[in-house]
mmCIF file of C-alpha atoms in Angstrom:
data_model
loop_
_atom_site.group_PDB
_atom_site.id
_atom_site.type_symbol
_atom_site.label_atom_id
_atom_site.label_comp_id
_atom_site.label_asym_id
_atom_site.label_seq_id
_atom_site.Cartn_x
_atom_site.Cartn_y
_atom_site.Cartn_z
ATOM 1 C CA GLN J 105 -5.565 31.677 -16.803
ATOM 2 C CA VAL J 106 -4.325 27.642 -15.965
ATOM 3 C CA GLN J 107 -6.552 25.167 -14.100
ATOM 4 C CA LEU J 108 -5.274 22.798 -11.708
ATOM 5 C CA VAL J 109 -6.430 19.452 -10.786
ATOM 6 C CA GLU J 110 -5.267 17.757 -7.710
ATOM 7 C CA SER J 111 -5.203 13.971 -7.196
ATOM 8 C CA GLY J 112 -4.078 11.147 -5.015
ATOM 9 C CA GLY J 113 -5.250 12.119 -1.643
ATOM 10 C CA GLY J 114 -7.065 9.126 0.044
ATOM 11 C CA LEU J 115 -7.115 7.255 4.130
ATOM 12 C CA VAL J 116 -3.651 6.553 5.071
ATOM 13 C CA GLN J 117 -2.575 5.074 8.430
ATOM 14 C CA ALA J 118 -0.145 6.925 10.265
ATOM 15 C CA GLY J 119 3.136 6.620 9.300
ATOM 16 C CA GLY J 120 2.422 5.708 6.004
ATOM 17 C CA SER J 121 2.563 7.811 2.475
ATOM 18 C CA LEU J 122 0.759 9.517 0.002
ATOM 19 C CA ARG J 123 2.164 11.386 -3.133
ATOM 20 C CA LEU J 124 -0.342 14.007 -4.309
ATOM 21 C CA SER J 125 -0.282 15.072 -8.245
ATOM 22 C CA CYS J 126 -1.440 18.391 -9.644
ATOM 23 C CA ALA J 127 -1.875 18.580 -13.444
ATOM 24 C CA ALA J 128 -2.178 22.169 -14.731
ATOM 25 C CA SER J 129 -4.065 22.856 -17.748
ATOM 26 C CA ARG J 130 -1.566 24.525 -19.956
ATOM 27 C CA SER J 131 2.236 24.958 -19.562
ATOM 28 C CA ILE J 132 3.330 25.918 -16.119
ATOM 29 C CA PHE J 133 7.124 27.040 -17.604
ATOM 30 C CA SER J 134 6.114 30.572 -17.140
ATOM 31 C CA ILE J 135 4.585 30.150 -13.610
ATOM 32 C CA SER J 136 6.623 31.860 -10.943
ATOM 33 C CA ALA J 137 6.002 29.392 -8.213
ATOM 34 C CA MET J 138 3.754 26.486 -7.402
ATOM 35 C CA GLY J 139 2.624 25.522 -3.826
ATOM 36 C CA TRP J 140 0.601 23.400 -1.897
ATOM 37 C CA TYR J 141 -1.490 24.373 0.614
ATOM 38 C CA ARG J 142 -3.841 22.767 3.195
ATOM 39 C CA GLN J 143 -6.587 23.692 4.954
ATOM 40 C CA ALA J 144 -7.849 21.042 8.401
ATOM 41 C CA PRO J 145 -11.196 21.976 9.736
ATOM 42 C CA GLY J 146 -11.796 24.847 11.604
ATOM 43 C CA LYS J 147 -8.266 26.173 10.797
ATOM 44 C CA GLN J 148 -6.708 28.465 8.650
ATOM 45 C CA ARG J 149 -5.324 27.546 4.710
ATOM 46 C CA GLU J 150 -1.656 27.072 5.277
ATOM 47 C CA LEU J 151 1.291 26.916 2.977
ATOM 48 C CA VAL J 152 2.733 23.509 3.418
ATOM 49 C CA ALA J 153 5.340 23.427 0.610
ATOM 50 C CA SER J 154 6.357 25.355 -2.968
ATOM 51 C CA ILE J 155 8.882 25.646 -5.354
ATOM 52 C CA THR J 156 9.965 27.874 -7.798
ATOM 53 C CA ARG J 157 9.814 27.737 -11.338
ATOM 54 C CA ALA J 158 12.974 26.026 -12.574
ATOM 55 C CA GLY J 159 12.631 23.766 -9.470
ATOM 56 C CA GLY J 160 16.124 25.310 -7.761
ATOM 57 C CA THR J 161 14.453 26.651 -4.547
ATOM 58 C CA THR J 162 12.011 24.738 -2.232
ATOM 59 C CA ASN J 163 10.372 25.807 1.200
ATOM 60 C CA PHE J 164 8.691 23.952 3.483
ATOM 61 C CA ALA J 165 6.191 24.661 6.805
ATOM 62 C CA ASP J 166 8.072 23.689 9.894
ATOM 63 C CA SER J 167 5.658 20.952 10.591
ATOM 64 C CA VAL J 168 6.422 18.895 7.330
ATOM 65 C CA LYS J 169 10.257 19.446 6.853
ATOM 66 C CA GLY J 170 11.927 16.040 6.592
ATOM 67 C CA ARG J 171 8.662 14.266 6.138
ATOM 68 C CA PHE J 172 7.304 16.291 2.548
ATOM 69 C CA THR J 173 8.996 16.671 -0.425
ATOM 70 C CA ILE J 174 7.778 18.764 -3.468
ATOM 71 C CA SER J 175 8.396 18.556 -7.439
ATOM 72 C CA ARG J 176 7.671 19.685 -10.431
ATOM 73 C CA ASP J 177 7.891 18.410 -14.089
ATOM 74 C CA ASN J 178 7.376 21.319 -16.488
ATOM 75 C CA ALA J 179 7.646 19.185 -19.504
ATOM 76 C CA ARG J 180 4.583 17.422 -18.342
ATOM 77 C CA ASN J 181 2.903 20.323 -16.578
ATOM 78 C CA MET J 182 2.765 18.574 -13.014
ATOM 79 C CA VAL J 183 3.612 19.200 -9.567
ATOM 80 C CA TYR J 184 3.879 16.504 -7.246
ATOM 81 C CA LEU J 185 3.906 16.500 -2.984
ATOM 82 C CA GLN J 186 5.419 13.540 -1.685
ATOM 83 C CA MET J 187 3.957 12.884 2.034
ATOM 84 C CA ASN J 188 5.750 10.399 4.054
ATOM 85 C CA SER J 189 5.545 9.536 7.823
ATOM 86 C CA LEU J 190 1.970 10.963 7.596
ATOM 87 C CA LYS J 191 0.636 12.073 10.824
ATOM 88 C CA PRO J 192 -2.980 12.382 12.022
ATOM 89 C CA GLU J 193 -2.420 16.053 12.004
ATOM 90 C CA ASP J 194 -1.909 16.101 8.934
ATOM 91 C CA THR J 195 -5.581 15.603 7.831
ATOM 92 C CA ALA J 196 -6.547 18.359 5.984
ATOM 93 C CA VAL J 197 -7.713 19.224 2.320
ATOM 94 C CA TYR J 198 -4.608 19.642 -0.287
ATOM 95 C CA TYR J 199 -5.057 22.585 -2.548
ATOM 96 C CA CYS J 200 -2.500 23.021 -5.637
ATOM 97 C CA ALA J 201 -1.770 26.590 -6.074
ATOM 98 C CA ALA J 202 0.053 28.948 -9.207
ATOM 99 C CA ARG J 203 1.532 32.097 -8.529
ATOM 100 C CA PRO J 204 2.294 33.896 -11.848
ATOM 101 C CA ARG J 205 5.063 35.927 -12.975
ATOM 102 C CA GLY J 206 4.630 38.981 -11.835
ATOM 103 C CA SER J 207 2.083 38.435 -8.774
ATOM 104 C CA LEU J 208 2.635 38.257 -5.400
ATOM 105 C CA ALA J 209 0.105 35.956 -4.458
ATOM 106 C CA TYR J 210 -1.103 32.475 -5.473
ATOM 107 C CA ASP J 211 -3.903 33.678 -8.409
ATOM 108 C CA TYR J 212 -4.880 29.917 -9.362
ATOM 109 C CA TRP J 213 -6.068 27.149 -7.002
ATOM 110 C CA GLY J 214 -6.997 23.519 -7.563
ATOM 111 C CA GLN J 215 -10.531 22.120 -5.872
ATOM 112 C CA GLY J 216 -8.583 20.366 -3.586
ATOM 113 C CA THR J 217 -7.993 16.687 -2.300
ATOM 114 C CA GLN J 218 -8.527 15.108 1.237
ATOM 115 C CA VAL J 219 -5.984 13.457 2.530
ATOM 116 C CA THR J 220 -6.992 11.759 6.029
ATOM 117 C CA VAL J 221 -4.391 9.913 8.623
ATOM 118 C CA SER J 222 -5.592 7.701 10.876
ATOM 119 C CA SER J 223 -3.979 6.879 14.199
#
């Protein structure tokens, strides 16, 4: 079991940047992958970015490629999402998620943090 707590959301103008942080309650070294999802009003939750245990592989949704980066600090049990060149369509609640080893799904979720991008 691992608890995840996101922070860093807020209101930003289009073109601006935000850095989201996800703090895990225990070591994430054994966590297979960490991801950031988002859900906008009236839309399905989508995977924005993911990173493998050692950080060697990252994946991004096409809509954020070149603008967002994901990183993890296993020593600090932290995962980050750096969001640059933000657009109004990035407005959503962003969730941190963890996929344990042996699982095909993200089994652990944070409570979410709101990101609002004004035009």
